[in-house]
Coordinates of C-alpha atoms in Angstrom, one line a residue:
X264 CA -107.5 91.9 47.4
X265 CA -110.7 94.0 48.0
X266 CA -111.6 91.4 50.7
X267 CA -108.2 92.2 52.7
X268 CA -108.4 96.1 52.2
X269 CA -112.1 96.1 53.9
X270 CA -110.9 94.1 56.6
X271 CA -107.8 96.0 57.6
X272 CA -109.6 99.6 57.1
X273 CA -112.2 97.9 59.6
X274 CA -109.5 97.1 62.0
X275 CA -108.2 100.6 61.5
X276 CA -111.4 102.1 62.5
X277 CA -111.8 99.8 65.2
X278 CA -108.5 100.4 66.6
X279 CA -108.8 104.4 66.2
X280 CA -112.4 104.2 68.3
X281 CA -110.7 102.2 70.8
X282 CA -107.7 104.8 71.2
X283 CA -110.1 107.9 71.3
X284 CA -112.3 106.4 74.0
X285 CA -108.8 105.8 75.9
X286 CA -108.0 109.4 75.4
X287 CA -111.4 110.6 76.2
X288 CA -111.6 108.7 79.4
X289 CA -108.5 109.8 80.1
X290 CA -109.2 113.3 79.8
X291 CA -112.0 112.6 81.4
X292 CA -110.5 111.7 84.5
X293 CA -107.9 114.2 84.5
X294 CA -110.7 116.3 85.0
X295 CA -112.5 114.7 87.9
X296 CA -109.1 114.6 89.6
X297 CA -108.4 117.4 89.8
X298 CA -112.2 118.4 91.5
X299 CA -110.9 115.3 93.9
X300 CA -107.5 116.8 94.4
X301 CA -109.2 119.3 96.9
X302 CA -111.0 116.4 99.2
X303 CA -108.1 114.2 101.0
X304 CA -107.8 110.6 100.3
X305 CA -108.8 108.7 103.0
X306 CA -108.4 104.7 103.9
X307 CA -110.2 103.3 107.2
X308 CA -107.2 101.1 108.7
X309 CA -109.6 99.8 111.5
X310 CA -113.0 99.2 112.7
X311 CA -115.1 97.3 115.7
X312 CA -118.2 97.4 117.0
X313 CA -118.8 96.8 120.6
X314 CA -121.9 95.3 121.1
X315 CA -124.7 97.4 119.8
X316 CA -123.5 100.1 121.6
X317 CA -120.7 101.9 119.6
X318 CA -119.2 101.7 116.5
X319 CA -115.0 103.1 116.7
X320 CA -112.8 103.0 113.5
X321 CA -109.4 104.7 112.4
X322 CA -109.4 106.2 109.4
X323 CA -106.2 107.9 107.8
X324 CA -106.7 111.2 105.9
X325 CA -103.8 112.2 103.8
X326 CA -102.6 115.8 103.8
X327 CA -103.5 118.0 101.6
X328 CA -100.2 119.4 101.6
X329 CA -97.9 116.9 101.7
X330 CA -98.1 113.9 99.7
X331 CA -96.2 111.9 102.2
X332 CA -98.0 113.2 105.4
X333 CA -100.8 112.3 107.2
X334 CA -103.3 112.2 110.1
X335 CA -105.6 109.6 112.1
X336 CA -109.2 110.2 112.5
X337 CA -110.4 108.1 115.4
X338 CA -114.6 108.0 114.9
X339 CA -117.0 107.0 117.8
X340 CA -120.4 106.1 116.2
X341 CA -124.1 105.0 118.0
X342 CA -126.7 103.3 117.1
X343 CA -129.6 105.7 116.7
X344 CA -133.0 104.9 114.9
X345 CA -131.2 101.8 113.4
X346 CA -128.3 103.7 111.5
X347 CA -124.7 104.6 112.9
X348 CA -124.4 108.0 113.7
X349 CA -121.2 109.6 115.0
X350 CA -120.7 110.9 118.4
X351 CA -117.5 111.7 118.8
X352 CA -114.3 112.1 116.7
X353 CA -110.8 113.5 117.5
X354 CA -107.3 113.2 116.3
X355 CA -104.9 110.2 117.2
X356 CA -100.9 112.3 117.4
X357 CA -100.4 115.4 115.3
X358 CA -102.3 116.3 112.5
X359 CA -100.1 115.6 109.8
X360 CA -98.2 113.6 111.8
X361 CA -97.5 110.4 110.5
X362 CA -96.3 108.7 107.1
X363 CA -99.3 108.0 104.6
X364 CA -97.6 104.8 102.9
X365 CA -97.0 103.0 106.3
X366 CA -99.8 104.2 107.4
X367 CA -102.0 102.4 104.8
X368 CA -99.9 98.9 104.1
X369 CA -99.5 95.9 105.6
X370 CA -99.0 96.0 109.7
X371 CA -99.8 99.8 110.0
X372 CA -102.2 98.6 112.8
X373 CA -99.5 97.1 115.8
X374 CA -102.7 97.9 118.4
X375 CA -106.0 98.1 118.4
X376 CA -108.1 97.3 121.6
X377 CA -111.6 97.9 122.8
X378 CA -113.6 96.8 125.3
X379 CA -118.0 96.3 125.9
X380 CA -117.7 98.3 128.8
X381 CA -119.0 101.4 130.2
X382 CA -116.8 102.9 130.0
X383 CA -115.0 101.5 126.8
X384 CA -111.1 101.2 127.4
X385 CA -109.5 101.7 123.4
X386 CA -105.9 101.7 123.1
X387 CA -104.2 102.3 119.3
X388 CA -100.8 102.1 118.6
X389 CA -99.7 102.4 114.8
X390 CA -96.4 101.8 112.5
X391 CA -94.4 105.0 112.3
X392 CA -92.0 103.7 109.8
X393 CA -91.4 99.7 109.1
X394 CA -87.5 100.9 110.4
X395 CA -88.8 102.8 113.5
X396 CA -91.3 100.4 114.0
X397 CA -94.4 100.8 117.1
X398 CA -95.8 104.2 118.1
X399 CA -96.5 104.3 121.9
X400 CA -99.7 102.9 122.5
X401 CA -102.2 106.3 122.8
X402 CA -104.9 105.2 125.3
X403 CA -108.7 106.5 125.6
X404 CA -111.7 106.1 127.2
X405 CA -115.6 106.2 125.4
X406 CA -118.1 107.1 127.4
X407 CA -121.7 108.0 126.7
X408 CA -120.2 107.9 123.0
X409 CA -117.6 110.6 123.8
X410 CA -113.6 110.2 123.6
X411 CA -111.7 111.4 126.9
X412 CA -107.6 110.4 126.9
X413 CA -107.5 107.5 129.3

């Protein structure tokens, strides 16, 4: 009888340190959230290099203000002193102006084309909703790593 007491008061123990490390980490990252709550989440939907000239990805930033909302970064990087560094960067539609969820699943990229040229034709087009489908496709130009509409 001794035998069974020790071990179910050591499987008590062991089960309470388990549950306060779950609520400590827990609390933990209620915490960090909410230092993260004031930096938007961000997911880069595409990326391609052309050449070893420039580096162009779309990133989507959710808003801040609306949990459903969001925008489209488009980034022009260079190669300088062996490292990417960014160029150029503007806004793809309205800030705020597309749907975070679509945005970031599966087919929120319907077009995405660049070219090794100088200049660089890029054309994006991106899923508004899975029922509305296709945005038009937004063209631009990258030249001497800046982004002019095309």
């Amino acid at each position: 009888m001794s035998l069974v007491r020790t071990r179910t008061r050591r499987g008590v123990t062991a089960a309470l340190a388990v549950l306060m490390t779950a609520g400590l980490g827990a609390a933990g990252a209620g915490s960090s959230n909410a230092k993260t709550a004031a930096a938007p989440q961000t997911r880069q939907i595409a990326s391609s290099v052309l050449g070893s000239d420039y580096k162009i990805t779309l990133t989507a930033l959710r808003s801040t203000e609306d949990q459903y909302a969001a925008s489209v970064r488009l980034q022009v990087f260079q190669r300088a002193d062996g490292a990417w560094k960014e160029s150029d960067r503007v806004t793809v539609g309205d800030v705020d102006g597309w749907f975070w969820y679509p945005l970031t699943g599966r087919g929120a990229v319907c077009a995405f084309s660049t070219a090794s040229t100088e200049p660089a034709p890029l054309t994006v087009s991106l899923l508004v909703t899975p029922s509305i489908g296709c945005s038009d496709a937004a063209h631009y130009v990258v030249k001497d790593g800046r982004v002019y509409a095309g």
